[in-house]
CSV table of C-alpha atoms in Angstrom, one decimal:
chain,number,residue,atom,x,y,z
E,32,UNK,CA,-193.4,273.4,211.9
E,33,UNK,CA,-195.8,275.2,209.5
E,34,UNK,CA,-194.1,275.8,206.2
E,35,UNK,CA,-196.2,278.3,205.0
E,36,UNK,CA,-194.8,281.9,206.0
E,37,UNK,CA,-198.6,283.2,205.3
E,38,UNK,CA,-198.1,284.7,201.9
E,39,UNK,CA,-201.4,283.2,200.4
E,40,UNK,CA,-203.7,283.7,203.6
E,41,UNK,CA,-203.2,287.6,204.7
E,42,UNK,CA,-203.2,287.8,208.3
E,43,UNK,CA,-205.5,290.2,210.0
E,44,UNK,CA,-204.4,293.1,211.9
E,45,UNK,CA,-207.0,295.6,214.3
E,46,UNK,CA,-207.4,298.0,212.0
E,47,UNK,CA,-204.8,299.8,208.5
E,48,UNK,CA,-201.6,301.5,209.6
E,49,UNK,CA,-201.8,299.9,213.1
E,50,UNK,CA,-199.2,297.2,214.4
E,51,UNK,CA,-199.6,294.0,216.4
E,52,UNK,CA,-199.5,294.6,219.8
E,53,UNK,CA,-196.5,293.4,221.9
E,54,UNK,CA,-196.3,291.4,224.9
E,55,UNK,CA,-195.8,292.4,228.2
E,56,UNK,CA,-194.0,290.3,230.8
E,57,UNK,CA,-196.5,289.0,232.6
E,58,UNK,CA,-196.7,288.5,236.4
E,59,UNK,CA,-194.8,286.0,238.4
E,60,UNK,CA,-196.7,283.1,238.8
E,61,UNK,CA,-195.0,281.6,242.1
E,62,UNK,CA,-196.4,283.2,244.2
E,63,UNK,CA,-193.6,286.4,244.1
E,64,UNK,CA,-193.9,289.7,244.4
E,65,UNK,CA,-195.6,291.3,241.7
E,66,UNK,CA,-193.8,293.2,238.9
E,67,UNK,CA,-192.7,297.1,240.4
E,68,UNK,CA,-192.5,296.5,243.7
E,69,UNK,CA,-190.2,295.0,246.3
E,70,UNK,CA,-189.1,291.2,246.9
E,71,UNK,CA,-189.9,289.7,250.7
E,72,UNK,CA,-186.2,288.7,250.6
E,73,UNK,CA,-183.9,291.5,250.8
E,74,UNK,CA,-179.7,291.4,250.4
E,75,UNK,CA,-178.2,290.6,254.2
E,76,UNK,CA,-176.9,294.2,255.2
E,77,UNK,CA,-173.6,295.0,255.4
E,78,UNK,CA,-173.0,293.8,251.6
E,79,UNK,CA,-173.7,296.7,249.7
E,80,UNK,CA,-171.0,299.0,248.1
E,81,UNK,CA,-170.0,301.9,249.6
E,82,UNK,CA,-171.0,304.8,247.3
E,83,UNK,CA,-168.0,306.1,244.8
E,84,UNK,CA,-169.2,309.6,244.0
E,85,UNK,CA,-167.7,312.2,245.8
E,86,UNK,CA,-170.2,313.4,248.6
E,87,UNK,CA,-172.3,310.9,248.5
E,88,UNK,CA,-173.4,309.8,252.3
E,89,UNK,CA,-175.9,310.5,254.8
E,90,UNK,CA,-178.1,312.8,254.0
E,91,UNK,CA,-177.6,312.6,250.5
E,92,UNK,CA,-179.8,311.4,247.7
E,93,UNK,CA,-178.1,307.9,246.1
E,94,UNK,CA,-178.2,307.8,242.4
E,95,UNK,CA,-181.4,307.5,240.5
E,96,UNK,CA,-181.4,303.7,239.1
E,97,UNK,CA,-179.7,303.6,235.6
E,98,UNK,CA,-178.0,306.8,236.1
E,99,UNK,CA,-174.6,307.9,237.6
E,100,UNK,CA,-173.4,303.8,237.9
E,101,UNK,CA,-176.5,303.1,240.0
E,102,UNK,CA,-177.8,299.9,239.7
E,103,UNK,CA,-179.7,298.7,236.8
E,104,UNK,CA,-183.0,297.7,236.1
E,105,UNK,CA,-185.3,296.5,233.6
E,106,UNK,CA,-187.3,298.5,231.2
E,107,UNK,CA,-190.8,296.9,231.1
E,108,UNK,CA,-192.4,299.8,228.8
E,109,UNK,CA,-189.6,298.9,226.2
E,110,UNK,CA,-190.1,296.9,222.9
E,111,UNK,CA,-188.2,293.8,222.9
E,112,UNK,CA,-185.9,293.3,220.2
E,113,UNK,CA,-187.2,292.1,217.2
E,114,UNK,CA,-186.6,288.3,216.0
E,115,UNK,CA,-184.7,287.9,213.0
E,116,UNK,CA,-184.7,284.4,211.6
E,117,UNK,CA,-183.3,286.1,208.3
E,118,UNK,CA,-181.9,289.1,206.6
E,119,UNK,CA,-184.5,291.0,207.8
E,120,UNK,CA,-185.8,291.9,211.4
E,121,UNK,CA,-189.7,290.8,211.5
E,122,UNK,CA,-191.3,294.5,212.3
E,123,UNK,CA,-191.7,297.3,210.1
E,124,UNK,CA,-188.5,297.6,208.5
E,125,UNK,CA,-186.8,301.2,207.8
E,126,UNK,CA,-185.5,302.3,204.5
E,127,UNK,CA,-181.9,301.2,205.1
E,128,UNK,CA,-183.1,297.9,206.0
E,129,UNK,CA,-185.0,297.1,203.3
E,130,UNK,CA,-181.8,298.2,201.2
E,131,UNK,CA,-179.2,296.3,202.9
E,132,UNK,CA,-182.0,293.6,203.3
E,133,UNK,CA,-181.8,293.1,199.7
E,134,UNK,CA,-177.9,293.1,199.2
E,135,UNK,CA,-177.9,290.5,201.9
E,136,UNK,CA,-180.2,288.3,200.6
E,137,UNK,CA,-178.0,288.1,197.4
E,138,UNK,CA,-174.9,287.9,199.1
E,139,UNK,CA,-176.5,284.9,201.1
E,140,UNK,CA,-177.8,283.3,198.0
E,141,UNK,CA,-175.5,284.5,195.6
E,142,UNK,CA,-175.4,281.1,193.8
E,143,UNK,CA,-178.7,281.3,193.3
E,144,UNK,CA,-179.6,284.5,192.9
E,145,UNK,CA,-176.8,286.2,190.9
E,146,UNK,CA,-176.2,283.3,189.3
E,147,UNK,CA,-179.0,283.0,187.5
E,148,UNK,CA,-179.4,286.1,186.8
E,149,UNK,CA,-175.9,286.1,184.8
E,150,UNK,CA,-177.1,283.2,183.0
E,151,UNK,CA,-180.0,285.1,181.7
E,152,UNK,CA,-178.0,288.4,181.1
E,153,UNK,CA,-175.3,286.6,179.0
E,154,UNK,CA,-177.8,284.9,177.0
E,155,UNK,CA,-180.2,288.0,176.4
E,156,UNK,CA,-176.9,290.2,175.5
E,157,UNK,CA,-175.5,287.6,173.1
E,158,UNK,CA,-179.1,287.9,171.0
E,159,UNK,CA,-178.9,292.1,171.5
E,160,UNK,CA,-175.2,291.7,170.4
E,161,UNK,CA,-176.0,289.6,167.2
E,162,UNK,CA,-179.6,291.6,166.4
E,163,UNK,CA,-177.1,295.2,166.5
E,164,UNK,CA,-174.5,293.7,163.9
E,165,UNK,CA,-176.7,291.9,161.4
E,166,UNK,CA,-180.6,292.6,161.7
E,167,UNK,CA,-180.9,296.0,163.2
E,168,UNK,CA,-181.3,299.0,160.8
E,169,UNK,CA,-178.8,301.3,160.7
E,170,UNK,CA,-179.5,304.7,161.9
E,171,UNK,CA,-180.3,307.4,159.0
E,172,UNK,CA,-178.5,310.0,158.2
E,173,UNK,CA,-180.5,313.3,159.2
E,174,UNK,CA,-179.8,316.8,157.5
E,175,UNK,CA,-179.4,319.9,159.6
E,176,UNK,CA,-180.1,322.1,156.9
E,177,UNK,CA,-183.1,320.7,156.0
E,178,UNK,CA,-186.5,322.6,156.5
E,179,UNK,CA,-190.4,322.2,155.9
E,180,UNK,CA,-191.8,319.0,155.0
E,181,UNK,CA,-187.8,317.4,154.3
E,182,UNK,CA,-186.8,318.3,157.8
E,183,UNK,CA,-190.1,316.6,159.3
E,184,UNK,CA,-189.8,313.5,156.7
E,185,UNK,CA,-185.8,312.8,157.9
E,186,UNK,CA,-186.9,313.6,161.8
E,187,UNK,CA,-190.1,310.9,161.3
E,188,UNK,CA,-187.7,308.9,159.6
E,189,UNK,CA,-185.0,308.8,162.4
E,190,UNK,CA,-187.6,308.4,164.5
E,191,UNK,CA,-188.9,305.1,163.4
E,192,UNK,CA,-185.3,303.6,162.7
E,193,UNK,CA,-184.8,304.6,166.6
E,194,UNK,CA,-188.0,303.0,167.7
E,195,UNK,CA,-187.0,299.8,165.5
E,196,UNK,CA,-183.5,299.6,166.7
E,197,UNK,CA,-184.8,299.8,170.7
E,198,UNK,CA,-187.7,297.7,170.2
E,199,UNK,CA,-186.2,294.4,170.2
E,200,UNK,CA,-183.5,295.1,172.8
E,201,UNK,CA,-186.1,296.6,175.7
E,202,UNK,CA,-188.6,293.1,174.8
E,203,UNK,CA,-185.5,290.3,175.4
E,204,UNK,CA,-184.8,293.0,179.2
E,205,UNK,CA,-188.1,292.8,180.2
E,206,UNK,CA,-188.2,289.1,179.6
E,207,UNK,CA,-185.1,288.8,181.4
E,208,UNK,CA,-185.6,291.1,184.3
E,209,UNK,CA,-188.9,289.3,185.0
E,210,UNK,CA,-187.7,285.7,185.0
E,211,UNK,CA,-184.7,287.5,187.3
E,212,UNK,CA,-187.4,288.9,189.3
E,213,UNK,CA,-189.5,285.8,189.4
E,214,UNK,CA,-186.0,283.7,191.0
E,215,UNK,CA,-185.5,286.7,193.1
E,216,UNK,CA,-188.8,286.9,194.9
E,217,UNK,CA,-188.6,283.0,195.9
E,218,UNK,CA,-185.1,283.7,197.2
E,219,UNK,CA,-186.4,286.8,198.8
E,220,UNK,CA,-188.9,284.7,200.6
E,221,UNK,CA,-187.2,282.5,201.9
E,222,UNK,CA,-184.3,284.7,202.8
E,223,UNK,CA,-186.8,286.3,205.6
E,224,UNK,CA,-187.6,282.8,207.3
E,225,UNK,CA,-183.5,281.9,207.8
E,226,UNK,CA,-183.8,279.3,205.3
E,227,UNK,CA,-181.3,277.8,202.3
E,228,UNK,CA,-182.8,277.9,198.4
E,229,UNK,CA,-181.5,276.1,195.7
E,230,UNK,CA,-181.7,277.2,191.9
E,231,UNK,CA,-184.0,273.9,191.1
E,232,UNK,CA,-186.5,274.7,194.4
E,233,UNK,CA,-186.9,278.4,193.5
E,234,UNK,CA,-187.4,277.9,189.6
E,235,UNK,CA,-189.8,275.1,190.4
E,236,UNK,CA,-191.8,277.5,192.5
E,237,UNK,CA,-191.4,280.0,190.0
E,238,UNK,CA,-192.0,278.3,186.8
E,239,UNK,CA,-196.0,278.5,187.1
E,240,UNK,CA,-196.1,282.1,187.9
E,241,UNK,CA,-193.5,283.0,184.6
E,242,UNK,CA,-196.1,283.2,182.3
E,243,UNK,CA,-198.7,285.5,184.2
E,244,UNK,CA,-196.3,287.9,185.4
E,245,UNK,CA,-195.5,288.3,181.7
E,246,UNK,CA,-199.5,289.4,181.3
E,247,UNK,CA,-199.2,291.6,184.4
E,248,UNK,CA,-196.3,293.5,182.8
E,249,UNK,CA,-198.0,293.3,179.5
E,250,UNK,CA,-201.2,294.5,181.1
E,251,UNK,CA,-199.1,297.5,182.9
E,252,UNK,CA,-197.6,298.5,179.8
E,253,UNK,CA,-200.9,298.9,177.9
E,254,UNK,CA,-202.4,300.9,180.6
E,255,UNK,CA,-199.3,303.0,180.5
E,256,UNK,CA,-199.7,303.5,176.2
E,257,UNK,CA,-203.3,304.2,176.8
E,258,UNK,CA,-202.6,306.7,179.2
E,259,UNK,CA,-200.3,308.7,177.4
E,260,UNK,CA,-202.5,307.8,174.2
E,261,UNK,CA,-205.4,309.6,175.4
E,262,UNK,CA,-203.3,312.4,177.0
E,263,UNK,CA,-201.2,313.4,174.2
E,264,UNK,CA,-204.1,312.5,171.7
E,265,UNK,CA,-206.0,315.7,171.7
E,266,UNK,CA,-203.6,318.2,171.1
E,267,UNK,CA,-202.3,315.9,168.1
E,268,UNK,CA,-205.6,316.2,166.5
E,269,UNK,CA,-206.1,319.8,166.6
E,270,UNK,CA,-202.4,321.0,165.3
E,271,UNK,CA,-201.5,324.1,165.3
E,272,UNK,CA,-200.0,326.0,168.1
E,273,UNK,CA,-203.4,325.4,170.2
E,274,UNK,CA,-202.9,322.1,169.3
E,275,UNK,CA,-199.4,321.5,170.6
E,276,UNK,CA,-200.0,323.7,173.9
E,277,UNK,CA,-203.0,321.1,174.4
E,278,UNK,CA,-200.2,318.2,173.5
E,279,UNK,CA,-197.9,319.6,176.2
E,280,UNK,CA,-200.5,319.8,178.9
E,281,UNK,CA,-201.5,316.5,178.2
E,282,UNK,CA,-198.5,314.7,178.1
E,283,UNK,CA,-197.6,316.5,181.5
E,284,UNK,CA,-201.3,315.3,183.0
E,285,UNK,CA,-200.2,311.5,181.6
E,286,UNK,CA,-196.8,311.4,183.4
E,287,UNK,CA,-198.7,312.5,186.7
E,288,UNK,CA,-200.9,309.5,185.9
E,289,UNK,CA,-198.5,307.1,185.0
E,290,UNK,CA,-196.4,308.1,188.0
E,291,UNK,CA,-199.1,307.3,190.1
E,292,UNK,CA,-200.0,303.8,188.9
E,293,UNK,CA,-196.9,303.0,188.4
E,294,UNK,CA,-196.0,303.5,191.8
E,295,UNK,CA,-199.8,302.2,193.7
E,296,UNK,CA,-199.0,298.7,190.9
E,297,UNK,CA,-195.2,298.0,192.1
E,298,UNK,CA,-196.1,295.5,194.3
E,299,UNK,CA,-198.1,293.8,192.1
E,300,UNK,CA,-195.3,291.2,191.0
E,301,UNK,CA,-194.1,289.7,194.9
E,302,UNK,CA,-198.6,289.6,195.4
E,303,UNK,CA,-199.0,287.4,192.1
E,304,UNK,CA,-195.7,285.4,193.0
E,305,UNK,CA,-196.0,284.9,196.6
E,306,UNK,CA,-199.9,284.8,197.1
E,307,UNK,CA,-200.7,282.9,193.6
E,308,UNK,CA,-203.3,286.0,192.8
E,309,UNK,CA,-204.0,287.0,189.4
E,310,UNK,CA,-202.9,289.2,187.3
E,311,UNK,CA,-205.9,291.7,188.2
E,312,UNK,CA,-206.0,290.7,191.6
E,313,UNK,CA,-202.6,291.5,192.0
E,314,UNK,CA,-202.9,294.8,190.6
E,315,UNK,CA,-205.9,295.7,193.2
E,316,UNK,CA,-203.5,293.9,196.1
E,317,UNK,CA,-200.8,296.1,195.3
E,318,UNK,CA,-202.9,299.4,195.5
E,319,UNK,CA,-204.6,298.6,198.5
E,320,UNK,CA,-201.2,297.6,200.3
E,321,UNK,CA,-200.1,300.9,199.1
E,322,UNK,CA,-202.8,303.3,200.0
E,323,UNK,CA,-201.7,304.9,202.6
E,324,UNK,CA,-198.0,305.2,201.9
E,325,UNK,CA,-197.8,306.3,198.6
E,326,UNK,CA,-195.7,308.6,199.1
E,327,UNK,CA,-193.2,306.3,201.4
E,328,UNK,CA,-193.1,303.6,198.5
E,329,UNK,CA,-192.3,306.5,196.1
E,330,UNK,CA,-189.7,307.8,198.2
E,331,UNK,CA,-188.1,304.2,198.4
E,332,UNK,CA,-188.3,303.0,194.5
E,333,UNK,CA,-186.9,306.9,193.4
E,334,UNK,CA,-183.4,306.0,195.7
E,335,UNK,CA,-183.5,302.4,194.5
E,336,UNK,CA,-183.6,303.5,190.6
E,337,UNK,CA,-181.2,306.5,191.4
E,338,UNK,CA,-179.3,304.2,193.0
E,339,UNK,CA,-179.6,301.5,189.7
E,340,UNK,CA,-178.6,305.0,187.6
E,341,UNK,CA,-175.3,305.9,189.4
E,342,UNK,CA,-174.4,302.2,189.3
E,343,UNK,CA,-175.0,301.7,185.8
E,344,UNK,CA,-172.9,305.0,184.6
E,345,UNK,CA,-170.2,304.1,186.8
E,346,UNK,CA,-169.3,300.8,185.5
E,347,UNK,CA,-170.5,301.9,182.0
E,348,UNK,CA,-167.8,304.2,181.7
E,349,UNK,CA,-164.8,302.3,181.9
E,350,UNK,CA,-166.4,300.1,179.4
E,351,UNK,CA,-167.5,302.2,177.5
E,352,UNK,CA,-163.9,303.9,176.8
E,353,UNK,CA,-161.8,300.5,176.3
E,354,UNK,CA,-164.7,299.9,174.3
E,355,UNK,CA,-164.2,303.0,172.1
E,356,UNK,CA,-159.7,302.5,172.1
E,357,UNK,CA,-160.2,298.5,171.4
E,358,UNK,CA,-162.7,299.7,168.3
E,359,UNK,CA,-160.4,302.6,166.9
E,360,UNK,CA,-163.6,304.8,166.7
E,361,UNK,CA,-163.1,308.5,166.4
E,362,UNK,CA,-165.0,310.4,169.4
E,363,UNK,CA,-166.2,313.2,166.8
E,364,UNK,CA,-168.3,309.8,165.0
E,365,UNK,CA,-170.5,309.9,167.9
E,366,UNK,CA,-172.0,313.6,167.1
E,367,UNK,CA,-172.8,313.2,163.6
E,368,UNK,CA,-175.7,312.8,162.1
E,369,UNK,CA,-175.4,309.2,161.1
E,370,UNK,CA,-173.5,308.0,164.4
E,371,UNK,CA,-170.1,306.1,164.2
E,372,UNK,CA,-169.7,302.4,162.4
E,373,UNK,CA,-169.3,299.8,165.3
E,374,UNK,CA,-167.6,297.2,165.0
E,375,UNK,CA,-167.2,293.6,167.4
E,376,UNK,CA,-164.8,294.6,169.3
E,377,UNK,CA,-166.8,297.7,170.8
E,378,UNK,CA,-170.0,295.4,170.9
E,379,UNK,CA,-168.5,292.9,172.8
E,380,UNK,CA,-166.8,295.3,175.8
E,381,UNK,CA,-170.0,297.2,176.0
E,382,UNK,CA,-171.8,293.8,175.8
E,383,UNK,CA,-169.5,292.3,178.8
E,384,UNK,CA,-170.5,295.9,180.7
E,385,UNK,CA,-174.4,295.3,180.2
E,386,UNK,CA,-173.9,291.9,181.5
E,387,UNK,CA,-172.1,293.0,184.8
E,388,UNK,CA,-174.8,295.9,185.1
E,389,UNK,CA,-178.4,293.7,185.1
E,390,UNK,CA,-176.3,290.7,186.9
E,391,UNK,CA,-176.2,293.4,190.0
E,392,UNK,CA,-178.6,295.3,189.4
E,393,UNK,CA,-181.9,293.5,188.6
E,394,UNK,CA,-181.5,290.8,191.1
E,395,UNK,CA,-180.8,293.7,193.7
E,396,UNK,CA,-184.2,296.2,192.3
E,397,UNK,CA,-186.3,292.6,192.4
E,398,UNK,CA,-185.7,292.1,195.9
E,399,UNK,CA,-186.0,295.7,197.0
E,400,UNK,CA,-189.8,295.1,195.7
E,401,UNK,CA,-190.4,292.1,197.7
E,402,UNK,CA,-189.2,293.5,200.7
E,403,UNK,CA,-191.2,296.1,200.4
E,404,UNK,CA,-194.5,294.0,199.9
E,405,UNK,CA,-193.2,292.2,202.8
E,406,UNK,CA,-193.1,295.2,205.0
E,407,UNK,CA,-196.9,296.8,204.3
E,408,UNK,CA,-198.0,293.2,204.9
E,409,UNK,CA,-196.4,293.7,208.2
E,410,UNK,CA,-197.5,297.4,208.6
E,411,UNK,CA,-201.1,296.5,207.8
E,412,UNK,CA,-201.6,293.3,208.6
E,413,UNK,CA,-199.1,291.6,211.0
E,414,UNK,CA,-197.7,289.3,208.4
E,415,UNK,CA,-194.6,288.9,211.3
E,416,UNK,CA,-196.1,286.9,213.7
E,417,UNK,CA,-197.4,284.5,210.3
E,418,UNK,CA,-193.2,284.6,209.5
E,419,UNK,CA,-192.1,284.4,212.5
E,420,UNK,CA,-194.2,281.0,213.3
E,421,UNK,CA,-193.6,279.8,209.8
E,422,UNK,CA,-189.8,280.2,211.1
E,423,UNK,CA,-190.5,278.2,213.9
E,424,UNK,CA,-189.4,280.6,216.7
E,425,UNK,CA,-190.0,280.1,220.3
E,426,UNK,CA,-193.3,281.3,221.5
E,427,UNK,CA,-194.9,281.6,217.6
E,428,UNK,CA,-196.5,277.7,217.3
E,429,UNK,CA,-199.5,277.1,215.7
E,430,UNK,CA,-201.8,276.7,218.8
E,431,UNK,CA,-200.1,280.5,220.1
E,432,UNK,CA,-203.0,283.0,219.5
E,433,UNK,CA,-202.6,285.8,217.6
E,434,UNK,CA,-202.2,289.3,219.6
């Protein structure tokens, strides 16, 4: 059995957007009847049913085949069901299957998978936990009657503190939602072929890739700055109220453009994981097996995220009020200027609620990614028939050709 699923060699399909064909059943080859029209051998008479429906007799038309309780028979211009060796079907999977694909895979693997990823939350909100009580700057008091140059000093002011305090806290999630993502993508992979993972086999196919998927989101996130650099740039130069009209259309011409690379680059990570590109080959691998269905893989990451969103705020609120009665903060400290003293006890509920958030939820937005690389590849280039003789199904060996 061929181990490789054909993530590294992309299989060839006749042209973009078309699938595989499908099999037919092929002619008898005894020597019978061919397919659609009558045996030789025919039932003895006297052994069929007498009809059931009312009126039904000499003269009158019997029930078409299929319909009314006439007899059955196959369907030749049917698909056949699809194989599924895993948590996915291998065809072009729907939006609800990619979803529940990637719940599935977790719950399969949840050892691996979610387990990890607690690991890596705990440790990661431990260091956000200590770096808000001791090293973190305090936020600075702002004045609301201030005006002119002291109202814009005490807003550029807050602003930095803000920036300072997030800084550190964003760097240690993306570090940990990519090494989640990295674990995720090997379970993911092998979820689709049937087959069991261990931690120690899907970090040790993981390991080598840690360090450029780290450049490619580097990489993304300079493009993004730059982006928005050169868009909001302009109208920063020229001040004034030209100036900030210029500022406003910019920044609204940036979003467009970071919206778009940001969605034609999401597949970017399973392509560098799975197929061993680099980092820039990635990138260009991702938009080409997005052209096309932009708009599709848009649709797909905006329900995922909204999906992340309404998860988060619902089991951030519960914590988020213990967290508030256990630290005997007032809820008026949270609308002043200077924001309310925490202390550990509120630091370590909302800590415990972060943890339970990114254990769910990163795991579950990494696989939704992979799936989704999986599925173009079969769209565009019948990557199923590669999986499905990498699974070793009937009928998919190496010396079967390739429809």
């Amino acid at each position: 059995m061929n181990d490789s699923p054909g993530w590294a060699t992309p299989g060839s399909a006749p042209s973009d957007g078309q699938e595989a064909a499908i099999p037919r059943p092929s002619a008898p080859q005894d020597g019978g009847a061919p397919t659609g029209q009558w045996s030789s051998e025919q039932p003895p008479p006297g052994q069929w049913s007498p009809p059931s429906n009312p009126g039904s007799g000499p003269g009158n038309r019997p029930p078409a085949p299929g319909w009314g309780g006439g007899p059955q028979r196959p369907d030749w211009g049917m698909k056949p069901p699809a194989a599924k060796p895993g948590v996915i079907p291998l065809r072009p999977l729907g939006l609800g299957e990619i979803l529940d694909g990637s719940v599935s895979a977790l719950r399969t693997h949840w050892r691996t998978a979610l387990g990890f990823s607690l690991a890596v939350s705990v440790v990661v909100q431990i260091a956000v936990t200590l770096m808000q009580r001791y090293l973190l700057p305090k936020p600075t008091t702002v004045d609301p009657n201030a005006n002119g140059t002291e109202a814009l000093r005490q807003a550029s002011e807050s602003a930095r503190t803000t920036l300072l305090s997030l800084a550190p806290a964003s760097l240690l999630t993306m570090i940990a939602t990519l090494f989640t993502a990295s674990i995720v993508t090997v379970v993911i992979s092998r979820s689709v072929l049937g087959r069991p993972v261990t931690l120690s086999d899907a970090w040790a196919e993981a390991r080598p890739r840690i360090l450029p998927l780290i450049g490619l989101t580097l990489l993304v996130a300079l493009i993004t700055a730059t982006v928005m650099t050169v868009g909001v740039g302009p109208g920063l130069l020229v001040g004034a109220e030209a100036g900030a009209a210029l500022a406003l259309l910019g920044f609204t011409a940036a979003c467009v453009v970071i919206l778009w690379l940001q969605v034609s680059f999401a597949l970017a990570a399973p392509a560098l994981m799975l197929e061993r590109q680099s980092i820039l080959a990635a990138l260009r691998r991702s938009a080409k097996l997005v052209r096309g269905a932009w708009w599709r893989t848009f649709g797909i990451l905006a329900l995922t995220y909204l999906i992340v969103f309404l998860v988060s705020f619902l089991v951030s609120i519960p914590f988020g009020v213990v967290a508030v009665i256990a630290d005997g903060t007032d809820i008026s400290e949270f609308f002043e200027s200077g924001g309310p003293s925490l202390g550990w006890p509120f630091l370590i509920i909302t800590g415990i609620g972060e943890v339970v958030v990114s254990t769910l939820l990163y795991p579950f937005v990494a696989g939704v990614m992979a799936l989704l690389y999986v599925d173009q590849r079969i769209r565009r280039e019948a990557l199923d028939l590669d999986l499905a003789r990498a699974a070793g199904l009937p009928g998919h060996d190496a010396d079967t050709p390739r429809s």
